[in-house]
């Protein structure tokens, strides 16, 4: 930047820039990706395999669009008016958010293999996965709202960032309970293998949500120190 301004000042001044629109669109596609994962899990839990496969296809489209926005943002940032450190912080924020969708895609592809293999999974286990992806979907919505408020309303940024942390904490507790049920379930070994990988994808997606919220928190803390 040609003059000393904080990154959050930059957000305030550049709300309608290509980068800001890109970041909002990226957050929306990431949230859409996880929402489709939740729909796919709900469908397979109800025995609706076609409906689940349709949700997975929509998920793949959303994840691909998220990748497109990540690339566009990186390209635009390279020719923007931020200094190197602030540009790096912003790219790190977008990259961590993109991991949320990447891990959601990984979970969905393993779910697709379960459907294609025709292996049976107890309905009670699908209900646990549905509860987890519902919480993950909530975390991505809160993350998007936190990002939408950058440079607009600091209190709303903090409020939603903390809600992401709460959702991630809830998912941590659900993770071990679900893992225990996989261990004791009477299932085809192929189903055990794939259900473990789906669980791993959900857990890593939730961790990436929290990592993104942590970066937002660091940006806010740096801003507060700068203002003193």
PDB file of C-alpha atoms in Angstrom:
ATOM      1  CA  UNK A   1       0.000   0.000   0.000  1.00  0.00           C
ATOM      2  CA  UNK A   2       1.247   3.468  -0.742  1.00  0.00           C
ATOM      3  CA  UNK A   3       0.215   4.750   2.709  1.00  0.00           C
ATOM      4  CA  UNK A   4       0.146   3.018   6.073  1.00  0.00           C
ATOM      5  CA  UNK A   5      -3.332   1.543   6.493  1.00  0.00           C
ATOM      6  CA  UNK A   6      -4.489  -1.640   8.144  1.00  0.00           C
ATOM      7  CA  UNK A   7      -5.891  -4.620   6.294  1.00  0.00           C
ATOM      8  CA  UNK A   8      -9.322  -3.984   7.846  1.00  0.00           C
ATOM      9  CA  UNK A   9      -9.156  -0.359   6.655  1.00  0.00           C
ATOM     10  CA  UNK A  10      -8.540  -1.839   3.244  1.00  0.00           C
ATOM     11  CA  UNK A  11     -11.649  -4.015   3.588  1.00  0.00           C
ATOM     12  CA  UNK A  12     -13.687  -0.899   4.424  1.00  0.00           C
ATOM     13  CA  UNK A  13     -12.386   1.010   1.427  1.00  0.00           C
ATOM     14  CA  UNK A  14     -12.543  -1.825  -1.082  1.00  0.00           C
ATOM     15  CA  UNK A  15     -15.912  -3.438  -0.313  1.00  0.00           C
ATOM     16  CA  UNK A  16     -16.943  -3.428  -3.956  1.00  0.00           C
ATOM     17  CA  UNK A  17     -13.590  -4.384  -5.442  1.00  0.00           C
ATOM     18  CA  UNK A  18     -13.054  -7.505  -7.537  1.00  0.00           C
ATOM     19  CA  UNK A  19     -11.200  -9.057  -4.603  1.00  0.00           C
ATOM     20  CA  UNK A  20     -13.934  -8.350  -2.050  1.00  0.00           C
ATOM     21  CA  UNK A  21     -16.658  -9.647  -4.358  1.00  0.00           C
ATOM     22  CA  UNK A  22     -14.475 -12.668  -5.011  1.00  0.00           C
ATOM     23  CA  UNK A  23     -14.013 -13.366  -1.289  1.00  0.00           C
ATOM     24  CA  UNK A  24     -17.762 -13.135  -0.636  1.00  0.00           C
ATOM     25  CA  UNK A  25     -18.544 -15.380  -3.618  1.00  0.00           C
ATOM     26  CA  UNK A  26     -15.863 -17.830  -2.528  1.00  0.00           C
ATOM     27  CA  UNK A  27     -17.320 -18.032   1.001  1.00  0.00           C
ATOM     28  CA  UNK A  28     -20.779 -18.608  -0.512  1.00  0.00           C
ATOM     29  CA  UNK A  29     -19.567 -21.479  -2.734  1.00  0.00           C
ATOM     30  CA  UNK A  30     -17.737 -23.076   0.199  1.00  0.00           C
ATOM     31  CA  UNK A  31     -20.947 -22.865   2.265  1.00  0.00           C
ATOM     32  CA  UNK A  32     -22.968 -24.307  -0.666  1.00  0.00           C
ATOM     33  CA  UNK A  33     -20.507 -27.212  -0.931  1.00  0.00           C
ATOM     34  CA  UNK A  34     -21.045 -28.212   2.697  1.00  0.00           C
ATOM     35  CA  UNK A  35     -24.820 -27.701   2.447  1.00  0.00           C
ATOM     36  CA  UNK A  36     -24.897 -30.232  -0.419  1.00  0.00           C
ATOM     37  CA  UNK A  37     -22.827 -32.672   1.642  1.00  0.00           C
ATOM     38  CA  UNK A  38     -25.462 -32.421   4.373  1.00  0.00           C
ATOM     39  CA  UNK A  39     -28.252 -33.008   1.819  1.00  0.00           C
ATOM     40  CA  UNK A  40     -26.432 -36.028   0.392  1.00  0.00           C
ATOM     41  CA  UNK A  41     -26.017 -37.574   3.859  1.00  0.00           C
ATOM     42  CA  UNK A  42     -29.683 -36.917   4.688  1.00  0.00           C
ATOM     43  CA  UNK A  43     -30.762 -38.547   1.422  1.00  0.00           C
ATOM     44  CA  UNK A  44     -28.649 -41.683   1.820  1.00  0.00           C
ATOM     45  CA  UNK A  45     -29.866 -42.008   5.422  1.00  0.00           C
ATOM     46  CA  UNK A  46     -33.412 -42.160   4.024  1.00  0.00           C
ATOM     47  CA  UNK A  47     -32.434 -44.713   1.405  1.00  0.00           C
ATOM     48  CA  UNK A  48     -32.688 -42.164  -1.443  1.00  0.00           C
ATOM     49  CA  UNK A  49     -29.542 -43.061  -3.386  1.00  0.00           C
ATOM     50  CA  UNK A  50     -30.406 -41.152  -6.572  1.00  0.00           C
ATOM     51  CA  UNK A  51     -31.151 -38.028  -4.558  1.00  0.00           C
ATOM     52  CA  UNK A  52     -27.843 -38.446  -2.706  1.00  0.00           C
ATOM     53  CA  UNK A  53     -25.900 -38.772  -5.978  1.00  0.00           C
ATOM     54  CA  UNK A  54     -27.610 -35.630  -7.329  1.00  0.00           C
ATOM     55  CA  UNK A  55     -26.546 -33.699  -4.223  1.00  0.00           C
ATOM     56  CA  UNK A  56     -22.968 -34.953  -4.671  1.00  0.00           C
ATOM     57  CA  UNK A  57     -22.948 -33.695  -8.282  1.00  0.00           C
ATOM     58  CA  UNK A  58     -24.124 -30.249  -7.129  1.00  0.00           C
ATOM     59  CA  UNK A  59     -21.450 -30.348  -4.424  1.00  0.00           C
ATOM     60  CA  UNK A  60     -18.747 -30.981  -7.032  1.00  0.00           C
ATOM     61  CA  UNK A  61     -19.956 -27.996  -9.081  1.00  0.00           C
ATOM     62  CA  UNK A  62     -19.904 -25.699  -6.026  1.00  0.00           C
ATOM     63  CA  UNK A  63     -16.438 -26.904  -4.996  1.00  0.00           C
ATOM     64  CA  UNK A  64     -15.120 -26.284  -8.521  1.00  0.00           C
ATOM     65  CA  UNK A  65     -16.581 -22.767  -8.465  1.00  0.00           C
ATOM     66  CA  UNK A  66     -14.917 -22.170  -5.077  1.00  0.00           C
ATOM     67  CA  UNK A  67     -11.592 -23.200  -6.651  1.00  0.00           C
ATOM     68  CA  UNK A  68     -12.209 -20.730  -9.483  1.00  0.00           C
ATOM     69  CA  UNK A  69     -12.787 -17.865  -7.050  1.00  0.00           C
ATOM     70  CA  UNK A  70      -9.703 -18.793  -5.030  1.00  0.00           C
ATOM     71  CA  UNK A  71      -7.569 -18.577  -8.204  1.00  0.00           C
ATOM     72  CA  UNK A  72      -9.198 -15.285  -9.247  1.00  0.00           C
ATOM     73  CA  UNK A  73      -8.651 -13.734  -5.822  1.00  0.00           C
ATOM     74  CA  UNK A  74      -4.985 -14.781  -5.783  1.00  0.00           C
ATOM     75  CA  UNK A  75      -4.462 -13.281  -9.241  1.00  0.00           C
ATOM     76  CA  UNK A  76      -6.185 -10.014  -8.327  1.00  0.00           C
ATOM     77  CA  UNK A  77      -4.284  -9.699  -5.051  1.00  0.00           C
ATOM     78  CA  UNK A  78      -0.984  -9.956  -6.892  1.00  0.00           C
ATOM     79  CA  UNK A  79      -1.774  -6.681  -8.667  1.00  0.00           C
ATOM     80  CA  UNK A  80      -3.598  -4.931  -5.799  1.00  0.00           C
ATOM     81  CA  UNK A  81      -2.639  -2.121  -3.432  1.00  0.00           C
ATOM     82  CA  UNK A  82      -1.867  -4.204  -0.341  1.00  0.00           C
ATOM     83  CA  UNK A  83       1.675  -4.564   0.923  1.00  0.00           C
ATOM     84  CA  UNK A  84       3.320  -8.005   0.827  1.00  0.00           C
ATOM     85  CA  UNK A  85       2.534  -8.995   4.446  1.00  0.00           C
ATOM     86  CA  UNK A  86      -1.130  -8.035   4.241  1.00  0.00           C
ATOM     87  CA  UNK A  87      -1.521  -9.688   0.851  1.00  0.00           C
ATOM     88  CA  UNK A  88      -0.045 -12.868   2.322  1.00  0.00           C
ATOM     89  CA  UNK A  89      -2.493 -12.735   5.289  1.00  0.00           C
ATOM     90  CA  UNK A  90      -5.446 -12.378   2.938  1.00  0.00           C
ATOM     91  CA  UNK A  91      -4.307 -15.184   0.638  1.00  0.00           C
ATOM     92  CA  UNK A  92      -3.790 -17.400   3.693  1.00  0.00           C
ATOM     93  CA  UNK A  93      -7.363 -16.626   4.810  1.00  0.00           C
ATOM     94  CA  UNK A  94      -8.829 -17.584   1.421  1.00  0.00           C
ATOM     95  CA  UNK A  95      -6.680 -20.718   1.140  1.00  0.00           C
ATOM     96  CA  UNK A  96      -7.742 -22.032   4.555  1.00  0.00           C
ATOM     97  CA  UNK A  97     -11.387 -21.361   3.676  1.00  0.00           C
ATOM     98  CA  UNK A  98     -10.934 -23.301   0.448  1.00  0.00           C
ATOM     99  CA  UNK A  99      -9.728 -26.323   2.457  1.00  0.00           C
ATOM    100  CA  UNK A 100     -13.224 -26.432   4.041  1.00  0.00           C
ATOM    101  CA  UNK A 101     -14.677 -27.226   0.608  1.00  0.00           C
ATOM    102  CA  UNK A 102     -11.762 -29.515  -0.353  1.00  0.00           C
ATOM    103  CA  UNK A 103     -12.377 -31.775   2.646  1.00  0.00           C
ATOM    104  CA  UNK A 104     -16.129 -31.654   2.047  1.00  0.00           C
ATOM    105  CA  UNK A 105     -15.458 -32.923  -1.478  1.00  0.00           C
ATOM    106  CA  UNK A 106     -13.279 -35.724  -0.106  1.00  0.00           C
ATOM    107  CA  UNK A 107     -16.088 -36.821   2.219  1.00  0.00           C
ATOM    108  CA  UNK A 108     -18.569 -36.711  -0.679  1.00  0.00           C
ATOM    109  CA  UNK A 109     -16.403 -38.840  -2.985  1.00  0.00           C
ATOM    110  CA  UNK A 110     -16.123 -41.508  -0.290  1.00  0.00           C
ATOM    111  CA  UNK A 111     -19.896 -41.344   0.151  1.00  0.00           C
ATOM    112  CA  UNK A 112     -20.289 -41.842  -3.596  1.00  0.00           C
ATOM    113  CA  UNK A 113     -18.131 -44.997  -3.393  1.00  0.00           C
ATOM    114  CA  UNK A 114     -20.369 -46.371  -0.639  1.00  0.00           C
ATOM    115  CA  UNK A 115     -23.407 -45.837  -2.864  1.00  0.00           C
ATOM    116  CA  UNK A 116     -21.713 -47.378  -5.905  1.00  0.00           C
ATOM    117  CA  UNK A 117     -20.506 -50.387  -3.891  1.00  0.00           C
ATOM    118  CA  UNK A 118     -24.002 -50.922  -2.509  1.00  0.00           C
ATOM    119  CA  UNK A 119     -22.721 -51.623   0.994  1.00  0.00           C
ATOM    120  CA  UNK A 120     -25.176 -51.234   3.867  1.00  0.00           C
ATOM    121  CA  UNK A 121     -24.690 -48.831   6.761  1.00  0.00           C
ATOM    122  CA  UNK A 122     -26.980 -48.712   9.846  1.00  0.00           C
ATOM    123  CA  UNK A 123     -29.498 -45.852   9.737  1.00  0.00           C
ATOM    124  CA  UNK A 124     -28.436 -44.814  13.254  1.00  0.00           C
ATOM    125  CA  UNK A 125     -24.912 -44.172  11.964  1.00  0.00           C
ATOM    126  CA  UNK A 126     -26.192 -42.055   9.062  1.00  0.00           C
ATOM    127  CA  UNK A 127     -28.170 -40.023  11.607  1.00  0.00           C
ATOM    128  CA  UNK A 128     -24.946 -39.239  13.462  1.00  0.00           C
ATOM    129  CA  UNK A 129     -23.257 -38.192  10.220  1.00  0.00           C
ATOM    130  CA  UNK A 130     -26.253 -36.024   9.346  1.00  0.00           C
ATOM    131  CA  UNK A 131     -26.053 -34.286  12.745  1.00  0.00           C
ATOM    132  CA  UNK A 132     -22.335 -33.650  12.168  1.00  0.00           C
ATOM    133  CA  UNK A 133     -22.745 -32.238   8.651  1.00  0.00           C
ATOM    134  CA  UNK A 134     -25.644 -30.057   9.881  1.00  0.00           C
ATOM    135  CA  UNK A 135     -23.282 -28.572  12.486  1.00  0.00           C
ATOM    136  CA  UNK A 136     -20.557 -28.202   9.853  1.00  0.00           C
ATOM    137  CA  UNK A 137     -23.028 -26.420   7.560  1.00  0.00           C
ATOM    138  CA  UNK A 138     -23.859 -24.048  10.424  1.00  0.00           C
ATOM    139  CA  UNK A 139     -20.134 -23.366  10.933  1.00  0.00           C
ATOM    140  CA  UNK A 140     -19.659 -22.449   7.254  1.00  0.00           C
ATOM    141  CA  UNK A 141     -22.686 -20.116   7.358  1.00  0.00           C
ATOM    142  CA  UNK A 142     -21.245 -18.375  10.421  1.00  0.00           C
ATOM    143  CA  UNK A 143     -17.859 -18.151   8.717  1.00  0.00           C
ATOM    144  CA  UNK A 144     -19.436 -16.498   5.682  1.00  0.00           C
ATOM    145  CA  UNK A 145     -21.298 -14.002   7.890  1.00  0.00           C
ATOM    146  CA  UNK A 146     -18.074 -13.174   9.727  1.00  0.00           C
ATOM    147  CA  UNK A 147     -16.284 -12.552   6.423  1.00  0.00           C
ATOM    148  CA  UNK A 148     -19.210 -10.503   5.069  1.00  0.00           C
ATOM    149  CA  UNK A 149     -18.840  -8.167   8.052  1.00  0.00           C
ATOM    150  CA  UNK A 150     -15.115  -7.538   7.667  1.00  0.00           C
ATOM    151  CA  UNK A 151     -14.645  -3.794   7.351  1.00  0.00           C
ATOM    152  CA  UNK A 152     -18.345  -3.210   8.138  1.00  0.00           C
ATOM    153  CA  UNK A 153     -19.193  -4.309  11.689  1.00  0.00           C
ATOM    154  CA  UNK A 154     -16.424  -5.577  13.957  1.00  0.00           C
ATOM    155  CA  UNK A 155     -18.836  -6.848  16.641  1.00  0.00           C
ATOM    156  CA  UNK A 156     -20.626  -9.021  14.087  1.00  0.00           C
ATOM    157  CA  UNK A 157     -17.286 -10.345  12.829  1.00  0.00           C
ATOM    158  CA  UNK A 158     -16.330 -11.418  16.371  1.00  0.00           C
ATOM    159  CA  UNK A 159     -19.801 -12.809  17.159  1.00  0.00           C
ATOM    160  CA  UNK A 160     -19.869 -15.099  14.122  1.00  0.00           C
ATOM    161  CA  UNK A 161     -16.202 -16.030  14.422  1.00  0.00           C
ATOM    162  CA  UNK A 162     -16.910 -17.286  17.974  1.00  0.00           C
ATOM    163  CA  UNK A 163     -19.925 -19.242  16.732  1.00  0.00           C
ATOM    164  CA  UNK A 164     -17.608 -21.043  14.296  1.00  0.00           C
ATOM    165  CA  UNK A 165     -15.386 -22.010  17.233  1.00  0.00           C
ATOM    166  CA  UNK A 166     -18.408 -23.299  19.185  1.00  0.00           C
ATOM    167  CA  UNK A 167     -19.559 -25.395  16.216  1.00  0.00           C
ATOM    168  CA  UNK A 168     -16.072 -26.856  15.797  1.00  0.00           C
ATOM    169  CA  UNK A 169     -15.999 -27.735  19.515  1.00  0.00           C
ATOM    170  CA  UNK A 170     -19.396 -29.463  19.180  1.00  0.00           C
ATOM    171  CA  UNK A 171     -18.105 -31.408  16.182  1.00  0.00           C
ATOM    172  CA  UNK A 172     -15.052 -32.558  18.151  1.00  0.00           C
ATOM    173  CA  UNK A 173     -17.353 -34.152  20.719  1.00  0.00           C
ATOM    174  CA  UNK A 174     -19.563 -35.711  18.038  1.00  0.00           C
ATOM    175  CA  UNK A 175     -16.490 -37.055  16.217  1.00  0.00           C
ATOM    176  CA  UNK A 176     -15.418 -39.481  18.970  1.00  0.00           C
ATOM    177  CA  UNK A 177     -18.963 -40.625  19.659  1.00  0.00           C
ATOM    178  CA  UNK A 178     -19.446 -41.405  15.954  1.00  0.00           C
ATOM    179  CA  UNK A 179     -16.033 -43.070  15.677  1.00  0.00           C
ATOM    180  CA  UNK A 180     -17.004 -45.345  18.578  1.00  0.00           C
ATOM    181  CA  UNK A 181     -20.212 -46.358  16.803  1.00  0.00           C
ATOM    182  CA  UNK A 182     -18.228 -47.239  13.645  1.00  0.00           C
ATOM    183  CA  UNK A 183     -15.949 -49.448  15.773  1.00  0.00           C
ATOM    184  CA  UNK A 184     -18.849 -51.455  17.213  1.00  0.00           C
ATOM    185  CA  UNK A 185     -21.119 -51.505  14.152  1.00  0.00           C
ATOM    186  CA  UNK A 186     -21.732 -54.766  12.313  1.00  0.00           C
ATOM    187  CA  UNK A 187     -20.764 -53.646   8.814  1.00  0.00           C
ATOM    188  CA  UNK A 188     -19.001 -54.785   5.667  1.00  0.00           C
ATOM    189  CA  UNK A 189     -15.246 -53.989   6.101  1.00  0.00           C
ATOM    190  CA  UNK A 190     -15.489 -51.808   2.958  1.00  0.00           C
ATOM    191  CA  UNK A 191     -18.181 -49.732   4.638  1.00  0.00           C
ATOM    192  CA  UNK A 192     -16.074 -49.359   7.813  1.00  0.00           C
ATOM    193  CA  UNK A 193     -13.113 -48.165   5.737  1.00  0.00           C
ATOM    194  CA  UNK A 194     -15.153 -45.620   3.748  1.00  0.00           C
ATOM    195  CA  UNK A 195     -17.207 -44.376   6.717  1.00  0.00           C
ATOM    196  CA  UNK A 196     -13.967 -43.714   8.594  1.00  0.00           C
ATOM    197  CA  UNK A 197     -12.697 -41.662   5.638  1.00  0.00           C
ATOM    198  CA  UNK A 198     -15.962 -39.685   5.440  1.00  0.00           C
ATOM    199  CA  UNK A 199     -15.651 -38.941   9.149  1.00  0.00           C
ATOM    200  CA  UNK A 200     -12.039 -37.858   8.577  1.00  0.00           C
ATOM    201  CA  UNK A 201     -13.178 -35.477   5.803  1.00  0.00           C
ATOM    202  CA  UNK A 202     -15.878 -33.916   8.003  1.00  0.00           C
ATOM    203  CA  UNK A 203     -13.423 -33.476  10.891  1.00  0.00           C
ATOM    204  CA  UNK A 204     -10.769 -31.844   8.705  1.00  0.00           C
ATOM    205  CA  UNK A 205     -13.349 -29.576   7.096  1.00  0.00           C
ATOM    206  CA  UNK A 206     -14.432 -28.426  10.574  1.00  0.00           C
ATOM    207  CA  UNK A 207     -10.797 -27.861  11.580  1.00  0.00           C
ATOM    208  CA  UNK A 208     -10.303 -25.705   8.467  1.00  0.00           C
ATOM    209  CA  UNK A 209     -13.377 -23.641   9.456  1.00  0.00           C
ATOM    210  CA  UNK A 210     -11.784 -22.981  12.841  1.00  0.00           C
ATOM    211  CA  UNK A 211      -8.388 -22.215  11.240  1.00  0.00           C
ATOM    212  CA  UNK A 212     -10.085 -19.590   9.049  1.00  0.00           C
ATOM    213  CA  UNK A 213     -11.892 -18.108  12.061  1.00  0.00           C
ATOM    214  CA  UNK A 214      -8.538 -18.008  13.909  1.00  0.00           C
ATOM    215  CA  UNK A 215      -6.991 -16.005  11.051  1.00  0.00           C
ATOM    216  CA  UNK A 216      -9.900 -13.535  11.220  1.00  0.00           C
ATOM    217  CA  UNK A 217      -9.344 -13.257  14.991  1.00  0.00           C
ATOM    218  CA  UNK A 218      -5.633 -12.541  14.448  1.00  0.00           C
ATOM    219  CA  UNK A 219      -6.500  -9.822  11.918  1.00  0.00           C
ATOM    220  CA  UNK A 220      -8.872  -8.194  14.411  1.00  0.00           C
ATOM    221  CA  UNK A 221      -6.369  -8.439  17.283  1.00  0.00           C
ATOM    222  CA  UNK A 222      -3.656  -6.860  15.123  1.00  0.00           C
ATOM    223  CA  UNK A 223      -6.076  -4.068  14.246  1.00  0.00           C
ATOM    224  CA  UNK A 224      -6.842  -3.396  17.917  1.00  0.00           C
ATOM    225  CA  UNK A 225      -3.121  -3.231  18.804  1.00  0.00           C
ATOM    226  CA  UNK A 226      -2.526  -0.916  15.870  1.00  0.00           C
ATOM    227  CA  UNK A 227      -5.239   1.428  17.136  1.00  0.00           C
ATOM    228  CA  UNK A 228      -3.619   1.796  20.616  1.00  0.00           C
TER     229      UNK A 228
END
